[in-house]
Coordinates of C-alpha atoms in Angstrom, one line a residue:
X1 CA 80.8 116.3 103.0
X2 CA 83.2 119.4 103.8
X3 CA 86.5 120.3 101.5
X4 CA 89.4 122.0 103.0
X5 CA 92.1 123.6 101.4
X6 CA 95.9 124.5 102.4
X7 CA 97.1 127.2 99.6
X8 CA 98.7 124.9 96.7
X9 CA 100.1 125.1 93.3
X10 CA 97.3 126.2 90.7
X11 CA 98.8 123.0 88.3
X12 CA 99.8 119.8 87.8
X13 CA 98.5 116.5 88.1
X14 CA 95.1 115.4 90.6
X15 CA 96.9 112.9 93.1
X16 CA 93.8 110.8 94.7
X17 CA 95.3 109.9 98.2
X18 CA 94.0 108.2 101.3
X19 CA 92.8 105.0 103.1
X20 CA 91.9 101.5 100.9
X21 CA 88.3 102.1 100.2
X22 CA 88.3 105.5 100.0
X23 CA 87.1 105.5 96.7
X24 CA 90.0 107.1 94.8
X25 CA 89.5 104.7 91.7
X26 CA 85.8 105.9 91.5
X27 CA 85.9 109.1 92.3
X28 CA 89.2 109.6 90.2
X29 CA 87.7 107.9 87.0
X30 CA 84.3 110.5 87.7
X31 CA 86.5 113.6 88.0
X32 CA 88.6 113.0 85.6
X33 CA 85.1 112.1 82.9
X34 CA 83.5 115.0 84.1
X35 CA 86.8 117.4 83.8
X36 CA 87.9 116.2 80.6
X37 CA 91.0 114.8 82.1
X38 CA 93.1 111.5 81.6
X39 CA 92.5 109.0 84.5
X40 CA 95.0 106.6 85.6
X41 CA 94.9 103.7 88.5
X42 CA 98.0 103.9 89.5
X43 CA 98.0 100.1 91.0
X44 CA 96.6 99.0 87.5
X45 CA 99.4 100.5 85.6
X46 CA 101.9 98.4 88.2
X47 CA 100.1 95.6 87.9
X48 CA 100.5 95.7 83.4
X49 CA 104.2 96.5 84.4
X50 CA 104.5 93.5 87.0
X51 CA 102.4 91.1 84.4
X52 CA 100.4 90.1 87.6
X53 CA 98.5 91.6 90.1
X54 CA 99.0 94.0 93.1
X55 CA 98.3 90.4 95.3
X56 CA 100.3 88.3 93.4
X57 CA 103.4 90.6 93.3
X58 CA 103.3 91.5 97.5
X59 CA 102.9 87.3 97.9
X60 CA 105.6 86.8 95.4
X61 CA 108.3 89.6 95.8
X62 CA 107.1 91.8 98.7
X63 CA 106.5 95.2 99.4
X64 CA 109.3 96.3 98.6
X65 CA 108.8 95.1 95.0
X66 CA 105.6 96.8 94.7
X67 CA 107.0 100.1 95.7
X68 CA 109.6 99.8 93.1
X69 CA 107.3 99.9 90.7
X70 CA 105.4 102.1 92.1
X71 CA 108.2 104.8 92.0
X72 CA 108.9 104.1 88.4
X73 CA 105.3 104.5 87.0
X74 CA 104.9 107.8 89.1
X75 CA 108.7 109.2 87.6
X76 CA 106.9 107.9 84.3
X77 CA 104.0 110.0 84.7
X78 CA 105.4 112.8 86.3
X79 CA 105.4 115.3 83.8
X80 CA 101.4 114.9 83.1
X81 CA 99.1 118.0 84.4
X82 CA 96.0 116.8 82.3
X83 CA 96.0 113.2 84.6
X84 CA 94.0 112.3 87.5
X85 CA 96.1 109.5 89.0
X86 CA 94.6 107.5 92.3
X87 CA 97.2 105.6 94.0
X88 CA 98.0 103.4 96.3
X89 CA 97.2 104.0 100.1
X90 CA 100.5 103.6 101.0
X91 CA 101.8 105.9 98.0
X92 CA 102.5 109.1 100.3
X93 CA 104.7 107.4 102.2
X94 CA 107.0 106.4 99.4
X95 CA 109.1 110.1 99.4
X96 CA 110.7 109.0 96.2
X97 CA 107.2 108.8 94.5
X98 CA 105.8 112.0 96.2
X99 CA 108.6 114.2 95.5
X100 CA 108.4 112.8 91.5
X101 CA 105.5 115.4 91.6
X102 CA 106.2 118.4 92.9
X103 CA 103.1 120.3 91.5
X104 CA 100.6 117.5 92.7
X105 CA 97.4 118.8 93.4
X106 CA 96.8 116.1 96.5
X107 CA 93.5 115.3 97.7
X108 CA 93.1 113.5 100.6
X109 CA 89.7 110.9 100.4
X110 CA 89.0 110.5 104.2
X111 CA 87.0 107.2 105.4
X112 CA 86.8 105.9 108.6
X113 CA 88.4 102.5 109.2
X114 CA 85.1 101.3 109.7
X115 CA 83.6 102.6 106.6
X116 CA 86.7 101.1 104.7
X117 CA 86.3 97.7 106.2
X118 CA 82.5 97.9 105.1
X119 CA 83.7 98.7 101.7
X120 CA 85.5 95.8 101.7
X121 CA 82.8 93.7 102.4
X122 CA 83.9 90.1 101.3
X123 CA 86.7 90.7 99.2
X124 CA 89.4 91.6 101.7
X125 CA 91.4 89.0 99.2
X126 CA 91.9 91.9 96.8
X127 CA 94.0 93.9 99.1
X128 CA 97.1 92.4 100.1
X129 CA 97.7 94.3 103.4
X130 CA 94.3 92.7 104.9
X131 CA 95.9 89.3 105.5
X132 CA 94.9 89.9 109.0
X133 CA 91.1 88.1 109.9
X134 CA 90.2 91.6 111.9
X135 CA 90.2 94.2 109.0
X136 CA 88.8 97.1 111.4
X137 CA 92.0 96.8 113.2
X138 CA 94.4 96.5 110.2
X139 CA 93.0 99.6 108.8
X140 CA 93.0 101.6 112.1
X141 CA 97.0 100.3 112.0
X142 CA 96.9 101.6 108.4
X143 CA 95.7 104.5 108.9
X144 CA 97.4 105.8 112.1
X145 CA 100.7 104.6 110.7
X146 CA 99.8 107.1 107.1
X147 CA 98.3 110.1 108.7
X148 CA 101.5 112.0 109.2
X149 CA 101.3 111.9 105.5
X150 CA 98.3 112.0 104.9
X151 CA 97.9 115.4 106.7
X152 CA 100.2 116.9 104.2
X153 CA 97.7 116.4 101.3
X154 CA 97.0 119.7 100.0
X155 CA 93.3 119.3 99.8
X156 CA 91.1 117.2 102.0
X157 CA 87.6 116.0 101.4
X158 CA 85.4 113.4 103.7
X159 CA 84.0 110.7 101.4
X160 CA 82.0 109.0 104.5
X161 CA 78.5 109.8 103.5
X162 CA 78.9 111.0 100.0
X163 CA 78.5 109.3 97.0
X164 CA 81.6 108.6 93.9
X165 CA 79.8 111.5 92.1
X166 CA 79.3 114.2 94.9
X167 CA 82.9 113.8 95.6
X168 CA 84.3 114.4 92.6
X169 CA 82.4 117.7 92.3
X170 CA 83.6 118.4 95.4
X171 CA 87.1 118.5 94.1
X172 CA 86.4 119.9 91.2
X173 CA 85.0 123.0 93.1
X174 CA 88.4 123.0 95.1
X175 CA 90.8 122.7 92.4
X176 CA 88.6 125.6 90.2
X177 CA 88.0 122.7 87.6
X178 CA 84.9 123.2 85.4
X179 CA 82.9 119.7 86.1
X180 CA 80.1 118.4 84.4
X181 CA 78.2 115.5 85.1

């Protein structure tokens, strides 16, 4: 596993980014334990807004819909800096959302489309944008279609062969975030 680093703000809230399957639910609820910080799923919290989950709510009222909300929960917890927050994959795409935090620290959790489709495994129902049979080439869609933004993340580490906990200290270490296990 290798971090990089672009110079970023010192404060503000741990923004999770990257690919479905990354692991920015388990490695966000780690680093935020082991930091003594708050953890939020950002999908959960739309899904308690939406009374229904991310699935239902893209099969019901669209995209579109689910970006809505997703805008309002991040202007909701925009003015947090003691939050870890893992969001969607498609979440740095949505300007509106990004620019409600201004002092994100932003990691971006790489995984190839191929280790993200193996995450996956059997349970491609859970993520809405999988309709298609052939995840690999959903996710390499995904992906190419995100790195633009993805590339502006202002950390980057490679979750491929690491385990949930390895990664969090990983970030940890980049941010300067005492981390204990």
């Amino acid at each position: 596993m290798t971090g990089e680093s672009r110079s970023g703000p010192a404060r503000g809230p741990v923004v999770l980014v990257g690919l479905m399957a990354a692991g920015k639910t388990t490695v966000g609820r780690i680093l935020a334990t082991g930091c003594g910080l708050s953890f939020v799923d950002l999908d959960h919290e739309i899904e308690r807004r939406a009374g229904m989950s991310v699935t239902e709510l893209f099969a019901s009222q669209g995209e579109s819909a689910f970006r809505d909300l997703e805008t309002a929960a991040s202007l909701e917890l925009a003015p947090r800096s003691d939050v870890v927050v893992a969001v969607g994959g498609g979440w740095m795409a949505n300007s509106t959302a990004r620019k409600a935090w201004p002092d994100a620290r932003i990691v971006w959790l790489i995984v190839s489309p191929a280790a993200a489709a193996l995450r996956v495994g059997s349970n491609p129902e859970l993520r809405p944008l999988l309709e298609d049979a052939d995840m690999h080439r959903v996710l390499e869609r995904l992906l190419a279609q995100r790195l633009p933004a993805y590339a502006e993340a202002t950390y980057t580490v490679d979750t491929e062969n690491s385990g949930a906990g390895e990664v969090a200290a990983e970030i940890a270490h980049l941010l300067g975030l005492r981390f204990s296990t």
